[in-house]
PDB file of C-alpha atoms in Angstrom:
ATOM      1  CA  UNK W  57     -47.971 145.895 -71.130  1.00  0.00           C
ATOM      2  CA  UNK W  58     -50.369 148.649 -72.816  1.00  0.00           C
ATOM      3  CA  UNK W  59     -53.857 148.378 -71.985  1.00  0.00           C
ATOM      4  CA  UNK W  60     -56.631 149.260 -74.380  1.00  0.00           C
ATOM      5  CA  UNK W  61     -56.115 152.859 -76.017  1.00  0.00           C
ATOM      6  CA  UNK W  62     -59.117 154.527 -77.448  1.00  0.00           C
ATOM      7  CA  UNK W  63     -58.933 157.578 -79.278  1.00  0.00           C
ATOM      8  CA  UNK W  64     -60.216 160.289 -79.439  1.00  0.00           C
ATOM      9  CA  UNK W  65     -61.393 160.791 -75.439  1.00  0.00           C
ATOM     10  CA  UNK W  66     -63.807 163.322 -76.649  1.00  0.00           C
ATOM     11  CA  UNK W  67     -65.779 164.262 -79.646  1.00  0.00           C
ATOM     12  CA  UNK W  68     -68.360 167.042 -80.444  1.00  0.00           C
ATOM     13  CA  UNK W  69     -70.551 166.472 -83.195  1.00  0.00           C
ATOM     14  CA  UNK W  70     -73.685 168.168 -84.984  1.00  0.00           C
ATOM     15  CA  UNK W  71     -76.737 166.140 -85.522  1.00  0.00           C
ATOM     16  CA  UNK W  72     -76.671 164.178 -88.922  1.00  0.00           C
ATOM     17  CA  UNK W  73     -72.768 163.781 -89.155  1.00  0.00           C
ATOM     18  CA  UNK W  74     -71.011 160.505 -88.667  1.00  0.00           C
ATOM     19  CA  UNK W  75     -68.275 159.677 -86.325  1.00  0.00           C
ATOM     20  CA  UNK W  76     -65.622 157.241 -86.404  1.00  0.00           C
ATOM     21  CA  UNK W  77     -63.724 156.090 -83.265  1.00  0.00           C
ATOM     22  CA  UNK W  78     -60.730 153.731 -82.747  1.00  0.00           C
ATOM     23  CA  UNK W  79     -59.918 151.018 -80.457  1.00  0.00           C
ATOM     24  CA  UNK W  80     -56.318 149.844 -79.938  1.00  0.00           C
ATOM     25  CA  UNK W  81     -56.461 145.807 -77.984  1.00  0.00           C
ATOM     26  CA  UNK W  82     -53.838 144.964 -75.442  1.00  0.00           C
ATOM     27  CA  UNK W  83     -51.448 142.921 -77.765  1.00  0.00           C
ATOM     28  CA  UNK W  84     -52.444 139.867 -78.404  1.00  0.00           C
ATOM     29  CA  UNK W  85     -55.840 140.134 -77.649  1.00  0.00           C
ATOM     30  CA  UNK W  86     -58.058 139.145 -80.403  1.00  0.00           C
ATOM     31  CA  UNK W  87     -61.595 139.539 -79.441  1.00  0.00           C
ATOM     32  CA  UNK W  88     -62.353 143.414 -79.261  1.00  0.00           C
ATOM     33  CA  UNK W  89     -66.630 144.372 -78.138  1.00  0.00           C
ATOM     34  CA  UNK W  90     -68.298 147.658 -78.160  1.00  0.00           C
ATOM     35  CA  UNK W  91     -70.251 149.228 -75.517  1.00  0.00           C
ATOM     36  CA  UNK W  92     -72.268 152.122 -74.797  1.00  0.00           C
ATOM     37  CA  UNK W  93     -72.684 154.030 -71.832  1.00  0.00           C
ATOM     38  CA  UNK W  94     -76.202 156.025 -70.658  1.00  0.00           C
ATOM     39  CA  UNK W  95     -77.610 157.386 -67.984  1.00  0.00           C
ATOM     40  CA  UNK W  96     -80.746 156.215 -69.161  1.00  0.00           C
ATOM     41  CA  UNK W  97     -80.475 152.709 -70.597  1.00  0.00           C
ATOM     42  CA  UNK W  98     -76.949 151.853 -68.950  1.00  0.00           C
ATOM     43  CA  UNK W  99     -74.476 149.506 -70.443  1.00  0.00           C
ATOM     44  CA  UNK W 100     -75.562 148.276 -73.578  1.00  0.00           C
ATOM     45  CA  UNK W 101     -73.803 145.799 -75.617  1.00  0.00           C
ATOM     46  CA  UNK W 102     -73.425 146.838 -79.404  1.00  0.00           C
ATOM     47  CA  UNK W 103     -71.017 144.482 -81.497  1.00  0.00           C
ATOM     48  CA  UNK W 104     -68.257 141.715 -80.797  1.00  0.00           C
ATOM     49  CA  UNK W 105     -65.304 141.389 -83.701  1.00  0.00           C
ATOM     50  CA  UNK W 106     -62.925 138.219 -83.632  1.00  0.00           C
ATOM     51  CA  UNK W 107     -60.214 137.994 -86.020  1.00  0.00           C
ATOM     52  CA  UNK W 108     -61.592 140.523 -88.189  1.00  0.00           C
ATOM     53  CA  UNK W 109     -65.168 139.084 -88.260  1.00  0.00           C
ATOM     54  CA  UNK W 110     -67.929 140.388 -86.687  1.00  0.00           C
ATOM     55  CA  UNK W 111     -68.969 137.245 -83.970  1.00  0.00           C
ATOM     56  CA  UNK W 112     -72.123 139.022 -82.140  1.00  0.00           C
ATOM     57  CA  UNK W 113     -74.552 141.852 -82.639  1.00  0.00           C
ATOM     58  CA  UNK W 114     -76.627 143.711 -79.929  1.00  0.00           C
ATOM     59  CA  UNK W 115     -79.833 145.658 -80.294  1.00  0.00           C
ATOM     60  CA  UNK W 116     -78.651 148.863 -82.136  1.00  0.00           C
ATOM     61  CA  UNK W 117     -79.937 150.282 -85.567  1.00  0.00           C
ATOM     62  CA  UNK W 118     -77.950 149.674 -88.247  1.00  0.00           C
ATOM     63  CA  UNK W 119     -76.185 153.351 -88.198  1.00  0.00           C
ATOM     64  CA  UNK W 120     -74.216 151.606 -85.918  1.00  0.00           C
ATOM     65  CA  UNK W 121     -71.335 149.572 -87.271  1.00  0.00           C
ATOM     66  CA  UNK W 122     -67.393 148.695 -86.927  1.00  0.00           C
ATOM     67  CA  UNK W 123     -65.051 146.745 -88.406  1.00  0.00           C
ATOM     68  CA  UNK W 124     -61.736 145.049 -87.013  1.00  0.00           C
ATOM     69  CA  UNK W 125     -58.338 144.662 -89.305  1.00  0.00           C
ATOM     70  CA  UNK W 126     -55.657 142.422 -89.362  1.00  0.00           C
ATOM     71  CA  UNK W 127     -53.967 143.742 -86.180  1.00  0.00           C
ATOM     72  CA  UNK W 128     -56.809 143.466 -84.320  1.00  0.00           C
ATOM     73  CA  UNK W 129     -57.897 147.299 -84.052  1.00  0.00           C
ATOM     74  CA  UNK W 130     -60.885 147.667 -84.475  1.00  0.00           C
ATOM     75  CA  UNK W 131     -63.222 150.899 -85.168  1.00  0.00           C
ATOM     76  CA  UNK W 132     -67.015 151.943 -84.747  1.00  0.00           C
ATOM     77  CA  UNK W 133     -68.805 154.038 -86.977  1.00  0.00           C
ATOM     78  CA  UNK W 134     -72.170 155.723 -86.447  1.00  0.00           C
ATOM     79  CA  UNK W 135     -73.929 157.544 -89.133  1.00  0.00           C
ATOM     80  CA  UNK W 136     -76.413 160.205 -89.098  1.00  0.00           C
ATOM     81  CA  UNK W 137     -75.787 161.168 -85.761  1.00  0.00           C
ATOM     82  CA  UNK W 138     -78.769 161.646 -83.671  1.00  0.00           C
ATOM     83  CA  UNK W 139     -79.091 163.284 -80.095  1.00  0.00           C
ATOM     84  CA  UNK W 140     -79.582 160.095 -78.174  1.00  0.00           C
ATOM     85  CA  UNK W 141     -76.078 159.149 -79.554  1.00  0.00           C
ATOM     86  CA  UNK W 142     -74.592 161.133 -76.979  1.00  0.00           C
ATOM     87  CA  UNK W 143     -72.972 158.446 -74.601  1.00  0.00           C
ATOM     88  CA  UNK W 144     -69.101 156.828 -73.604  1.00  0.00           C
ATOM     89  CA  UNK W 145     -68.450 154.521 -75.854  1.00  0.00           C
ATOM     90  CA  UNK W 146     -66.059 151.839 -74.448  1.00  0.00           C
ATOM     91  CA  UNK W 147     -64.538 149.395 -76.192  1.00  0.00           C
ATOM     92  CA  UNK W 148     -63.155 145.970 -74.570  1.00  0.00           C
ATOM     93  CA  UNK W 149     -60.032 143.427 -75.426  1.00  0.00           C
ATOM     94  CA  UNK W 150     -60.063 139.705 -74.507  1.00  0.00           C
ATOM     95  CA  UNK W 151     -57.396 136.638 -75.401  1.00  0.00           C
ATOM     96  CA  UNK W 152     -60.646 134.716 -76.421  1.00  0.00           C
ATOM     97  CA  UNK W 153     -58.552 131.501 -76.731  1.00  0.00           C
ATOM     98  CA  UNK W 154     -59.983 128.477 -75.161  1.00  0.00           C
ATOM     99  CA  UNK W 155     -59.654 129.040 -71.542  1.00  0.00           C
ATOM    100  CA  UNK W 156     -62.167 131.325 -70.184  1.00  0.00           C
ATOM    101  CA  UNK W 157     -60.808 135.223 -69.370  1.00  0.00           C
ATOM    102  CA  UNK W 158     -61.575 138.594 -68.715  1.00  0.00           C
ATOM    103  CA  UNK W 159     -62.115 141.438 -70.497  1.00  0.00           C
ATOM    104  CA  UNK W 160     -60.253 144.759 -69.884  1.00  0.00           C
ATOM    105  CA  UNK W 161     -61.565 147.993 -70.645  1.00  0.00           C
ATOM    106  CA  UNK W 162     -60.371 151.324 -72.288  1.00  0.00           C
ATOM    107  CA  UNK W 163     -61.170 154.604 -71.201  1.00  0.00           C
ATOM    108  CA  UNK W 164     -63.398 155.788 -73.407  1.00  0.00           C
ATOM    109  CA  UNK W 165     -64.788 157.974 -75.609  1.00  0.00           C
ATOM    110  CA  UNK W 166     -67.122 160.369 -74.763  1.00  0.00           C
ATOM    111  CA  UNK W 167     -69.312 161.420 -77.660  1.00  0.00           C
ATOM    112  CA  UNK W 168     -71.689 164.587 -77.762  1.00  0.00           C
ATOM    113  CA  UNK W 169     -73.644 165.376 -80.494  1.00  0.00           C
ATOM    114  CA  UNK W 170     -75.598 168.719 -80.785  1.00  0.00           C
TER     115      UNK W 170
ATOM    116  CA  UNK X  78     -80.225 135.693 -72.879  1.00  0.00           C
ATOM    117  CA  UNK X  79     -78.877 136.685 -69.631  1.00  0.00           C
ATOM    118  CA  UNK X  80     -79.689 139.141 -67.016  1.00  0.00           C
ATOM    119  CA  UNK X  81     -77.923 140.963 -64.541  1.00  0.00           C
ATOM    120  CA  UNK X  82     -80.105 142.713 -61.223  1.00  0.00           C
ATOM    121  CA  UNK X  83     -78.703 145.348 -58.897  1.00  0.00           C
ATOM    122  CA  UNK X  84     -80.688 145.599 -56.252  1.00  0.00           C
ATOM    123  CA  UNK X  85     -79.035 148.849 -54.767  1.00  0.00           C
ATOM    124  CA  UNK X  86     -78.788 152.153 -57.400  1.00  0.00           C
ATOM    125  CA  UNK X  87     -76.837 153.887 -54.047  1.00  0.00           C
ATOM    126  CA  UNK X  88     -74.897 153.093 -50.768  1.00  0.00           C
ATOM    127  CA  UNK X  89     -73.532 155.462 -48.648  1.00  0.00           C
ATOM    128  CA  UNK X  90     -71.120 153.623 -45.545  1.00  0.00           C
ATOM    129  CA  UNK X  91     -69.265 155.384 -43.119  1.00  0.00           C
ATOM    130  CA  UNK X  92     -65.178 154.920 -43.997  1.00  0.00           C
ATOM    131  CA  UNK X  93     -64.148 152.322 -42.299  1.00  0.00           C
ATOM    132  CA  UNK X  94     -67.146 149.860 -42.065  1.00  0.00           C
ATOM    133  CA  UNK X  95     -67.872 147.491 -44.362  1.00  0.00           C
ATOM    134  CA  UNK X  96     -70.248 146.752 -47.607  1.00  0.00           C
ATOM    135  CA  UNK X  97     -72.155 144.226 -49.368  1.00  0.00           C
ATOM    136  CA  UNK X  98     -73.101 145.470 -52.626  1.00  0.00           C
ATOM    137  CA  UNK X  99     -75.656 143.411 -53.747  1.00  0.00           C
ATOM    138  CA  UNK X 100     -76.091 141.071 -57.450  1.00  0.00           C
ATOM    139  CA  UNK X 101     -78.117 138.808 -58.253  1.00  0.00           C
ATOM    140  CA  UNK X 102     -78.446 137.150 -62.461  1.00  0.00           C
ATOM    141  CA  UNK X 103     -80.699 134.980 -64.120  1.00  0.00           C
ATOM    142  CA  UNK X 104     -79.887 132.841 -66.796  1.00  0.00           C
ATOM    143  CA  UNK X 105     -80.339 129.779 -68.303  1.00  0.00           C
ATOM    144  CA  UNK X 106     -77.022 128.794 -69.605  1.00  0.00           C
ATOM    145  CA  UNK X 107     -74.027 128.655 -67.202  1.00  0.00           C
ATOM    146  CA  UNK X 108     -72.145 132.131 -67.347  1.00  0.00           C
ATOM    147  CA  UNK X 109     -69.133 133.716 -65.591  1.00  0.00           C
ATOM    148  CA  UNK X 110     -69.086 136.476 -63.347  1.00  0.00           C
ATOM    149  CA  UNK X 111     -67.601 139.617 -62.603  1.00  0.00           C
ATOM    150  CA  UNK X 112     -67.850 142.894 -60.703  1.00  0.00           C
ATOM    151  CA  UNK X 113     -66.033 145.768 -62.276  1.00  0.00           C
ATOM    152  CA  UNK X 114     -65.600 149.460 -60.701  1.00  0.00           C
ATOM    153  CA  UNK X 115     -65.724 153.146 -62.749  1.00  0.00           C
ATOM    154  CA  UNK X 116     -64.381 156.096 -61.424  1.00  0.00           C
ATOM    155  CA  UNK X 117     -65.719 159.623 -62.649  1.00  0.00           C
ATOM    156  CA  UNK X 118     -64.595 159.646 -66.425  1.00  0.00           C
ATOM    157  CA  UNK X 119     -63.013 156.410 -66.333  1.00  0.00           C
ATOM    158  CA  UNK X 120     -63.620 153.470 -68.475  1.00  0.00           C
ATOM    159  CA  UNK X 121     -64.134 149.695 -66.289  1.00  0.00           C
ATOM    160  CA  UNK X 122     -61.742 148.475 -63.839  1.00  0.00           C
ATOM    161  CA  UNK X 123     -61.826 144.837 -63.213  1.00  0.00           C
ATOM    162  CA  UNK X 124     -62.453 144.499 -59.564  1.00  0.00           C
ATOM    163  CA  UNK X 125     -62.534 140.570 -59.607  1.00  0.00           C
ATOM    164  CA  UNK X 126     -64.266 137.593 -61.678  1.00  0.00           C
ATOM    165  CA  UNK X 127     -65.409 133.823 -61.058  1.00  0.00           C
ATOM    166  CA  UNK X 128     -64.567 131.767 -63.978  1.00  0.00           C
ATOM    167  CA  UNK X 129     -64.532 128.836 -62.048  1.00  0.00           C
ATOM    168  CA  UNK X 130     -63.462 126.755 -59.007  1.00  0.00           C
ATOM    169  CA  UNK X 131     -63.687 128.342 -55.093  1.00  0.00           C
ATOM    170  CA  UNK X 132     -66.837 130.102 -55.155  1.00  0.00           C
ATOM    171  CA  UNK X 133     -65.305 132.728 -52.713  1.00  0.00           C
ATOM    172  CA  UNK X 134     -62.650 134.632 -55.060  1.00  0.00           C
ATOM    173  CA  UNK X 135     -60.719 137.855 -54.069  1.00  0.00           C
ATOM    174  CA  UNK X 136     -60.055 141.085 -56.369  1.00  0.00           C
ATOM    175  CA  UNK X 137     -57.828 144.180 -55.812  1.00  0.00           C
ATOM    176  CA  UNK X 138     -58.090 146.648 -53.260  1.00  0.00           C
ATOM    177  CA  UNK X 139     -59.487 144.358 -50.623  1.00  0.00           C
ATOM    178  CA  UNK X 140     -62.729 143.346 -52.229  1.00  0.00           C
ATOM    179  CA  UNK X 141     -64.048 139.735 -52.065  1.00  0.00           C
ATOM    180  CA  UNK X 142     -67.059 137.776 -53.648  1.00  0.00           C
ATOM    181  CA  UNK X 143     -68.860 134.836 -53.097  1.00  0.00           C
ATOM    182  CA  UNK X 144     -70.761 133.169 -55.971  1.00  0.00           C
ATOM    183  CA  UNK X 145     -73.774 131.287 -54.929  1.00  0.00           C
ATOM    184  CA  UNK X 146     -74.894 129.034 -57.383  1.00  0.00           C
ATOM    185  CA  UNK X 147     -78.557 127.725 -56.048  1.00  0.00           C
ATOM    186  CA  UNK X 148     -79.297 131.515 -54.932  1.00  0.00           C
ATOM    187  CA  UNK X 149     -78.045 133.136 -58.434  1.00  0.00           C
ATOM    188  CA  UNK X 150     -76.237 136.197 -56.466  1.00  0.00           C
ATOM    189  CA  UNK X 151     -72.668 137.267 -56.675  1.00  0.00           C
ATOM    190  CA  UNK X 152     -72.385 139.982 -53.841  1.00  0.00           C
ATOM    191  CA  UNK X 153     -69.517 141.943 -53.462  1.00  0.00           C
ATOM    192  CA  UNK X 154     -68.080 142.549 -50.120  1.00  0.00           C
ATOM    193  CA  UNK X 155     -65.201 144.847 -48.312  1.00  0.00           C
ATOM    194  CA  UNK X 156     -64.694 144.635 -44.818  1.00  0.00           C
ATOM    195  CA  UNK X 157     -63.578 148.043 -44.049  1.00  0.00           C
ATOM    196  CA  UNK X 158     -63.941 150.577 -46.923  1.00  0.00           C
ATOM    197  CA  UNK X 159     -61.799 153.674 -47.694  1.00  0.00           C
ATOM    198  CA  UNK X 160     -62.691 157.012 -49.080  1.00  0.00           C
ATOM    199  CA  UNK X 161     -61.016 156.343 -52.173  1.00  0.00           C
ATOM    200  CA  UNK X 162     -63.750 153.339 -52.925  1.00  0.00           C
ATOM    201  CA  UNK X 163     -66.074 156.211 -53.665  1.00  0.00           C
ATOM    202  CA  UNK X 164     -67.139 154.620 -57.346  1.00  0.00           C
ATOM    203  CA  UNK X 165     -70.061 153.338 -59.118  1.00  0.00           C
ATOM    204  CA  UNK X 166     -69.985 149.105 -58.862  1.00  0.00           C
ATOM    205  CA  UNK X 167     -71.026 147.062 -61.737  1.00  0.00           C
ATOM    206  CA  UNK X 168     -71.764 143.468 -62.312  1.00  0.00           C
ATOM    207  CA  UNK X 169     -71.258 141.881 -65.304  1.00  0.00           C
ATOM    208  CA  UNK X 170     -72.194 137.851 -66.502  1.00  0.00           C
ATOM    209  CA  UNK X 171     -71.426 136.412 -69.491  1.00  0.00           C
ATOM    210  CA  UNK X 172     -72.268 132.998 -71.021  1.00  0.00           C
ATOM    211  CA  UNK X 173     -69.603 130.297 -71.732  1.00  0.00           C
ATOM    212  CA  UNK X 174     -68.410 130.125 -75.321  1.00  0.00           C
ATOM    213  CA  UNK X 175     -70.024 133.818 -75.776  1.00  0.00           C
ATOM    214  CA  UNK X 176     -67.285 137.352 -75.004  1.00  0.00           C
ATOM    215  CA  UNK X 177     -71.032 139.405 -74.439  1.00  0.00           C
ATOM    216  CA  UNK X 178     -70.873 141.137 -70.864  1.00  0.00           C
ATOM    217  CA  UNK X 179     -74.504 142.043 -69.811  1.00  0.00           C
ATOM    218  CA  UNK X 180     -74.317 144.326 -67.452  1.00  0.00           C
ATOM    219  CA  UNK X 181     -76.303 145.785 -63.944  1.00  0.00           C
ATOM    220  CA  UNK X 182     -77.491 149.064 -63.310  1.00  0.00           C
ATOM    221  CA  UNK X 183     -74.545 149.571 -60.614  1.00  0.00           C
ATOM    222  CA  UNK X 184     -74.313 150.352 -57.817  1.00  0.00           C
ATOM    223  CA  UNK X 185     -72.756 154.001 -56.722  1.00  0.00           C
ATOM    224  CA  UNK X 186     -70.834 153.879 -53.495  1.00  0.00           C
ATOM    225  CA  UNK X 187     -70.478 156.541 -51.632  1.00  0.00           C
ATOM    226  CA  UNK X 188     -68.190 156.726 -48.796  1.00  0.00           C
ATOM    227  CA  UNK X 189     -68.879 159.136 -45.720  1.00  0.00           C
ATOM    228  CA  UNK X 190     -65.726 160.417 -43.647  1.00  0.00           C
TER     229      UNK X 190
END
């Protein structure tokens, strides 16, 4: 079974561009969540999407966004790229049925803006 | 809300003895738990969760954890680590009903030959 692809593994960006990455669930794995990774603040929780609705928000300015489609992919956009957006974005799938599971973890993309 | 304390930001064990790495979360809805492990540009490996049941559950690659429900910790233990368990250690809770990890700081393990 194929775990979570993201693509691309790394970006470069200049400062006021916007990026979009993709996330690919495990199949059948409906509930996909965003994360980013810092040295500074950590893991950080941006956005939950469940059959193509977004289900949870975390503390992130509104540059930050995503969407999910039918299929369950799901993609993050961030907008006028600033410095402090350079991070590993990871994105997570889960069954999210009604028994309580885990959620695995892609690899990554690693994001540098300049 | 739910947070998530690691009390350790670095470890270093000799190869061959063994760890507690320690976690400890406040919150004031029940949650799950879970300790996952990175490698150097990796994404999360799952190392081993309690959803529920035995409060002592085993993961991969030897590693064991006890939840502790009056005390609020979830410790992660290995009796006899290997150099290859040189990683950085997070734990993770999340509420019921709710697919939001919070995370710790983690823990980075380093093992000494």
């Amino acid at each position: 079974k194929a775990g979570v692809t993201q693509t691309p593994r790394y970006l470069i960006k200049t400062r006021g561009q916007q990026v979009t990455l993709s996330c690919s669930p495990i199949s059948g794995h409906r509930s996909v969540s965003w994360y980013q990774q810092t040295p500074g603040q950590g893991l950080q929780f941006l956005f939950e999407y469940f059959s193509e609705t977004q289900r949870n928000k975390g503390n992130f300015p509104g540059r930050f966004s995503g969407r999910q489609f039918s299929n369950s992919r799901s993609e993050m956009n961030v907008s006028t790229l600033e410095l402090g957006d350079s991070a590993l974005y990871l994105c997570a799938s889960s069954i999210s049925g009604t028994a309580p599971t885990e959620a695995f973890f892609g690899q990554g993309t690693r994001l540098t803006v300049v | 809300a739910q947070s998530v304390t690691q009390l350790d930001s670095q470890v270093p064990v000799f190869e061959e003895a063994p760890v507690e790495l320690r976690c400890n979360y406040s919150s004031s809805v029940s949650v799950y738990l879970f300790w996952y492990v990175q490698y150097p540009n990796q994404g999360l490996q799952l190392l081993l969760k309690y959803l529920s049941g035995s409060t002592l559950v085993k993961g991969i690659n030897g590693f064991e954890a006890e939840f502790n429900k009056s005390q609020t910790s979830f410790h992660l233990r290995k009796p006899s680590v290997h150099i290859s368990d040189t990683a950085e250690y997070f734990c993770a809770v999340r509420a019921f009903g709710n697919e939001k990890l919070t995370f710790g700081t983690g823990t980075r393990l380093t093992i000494i030959p």
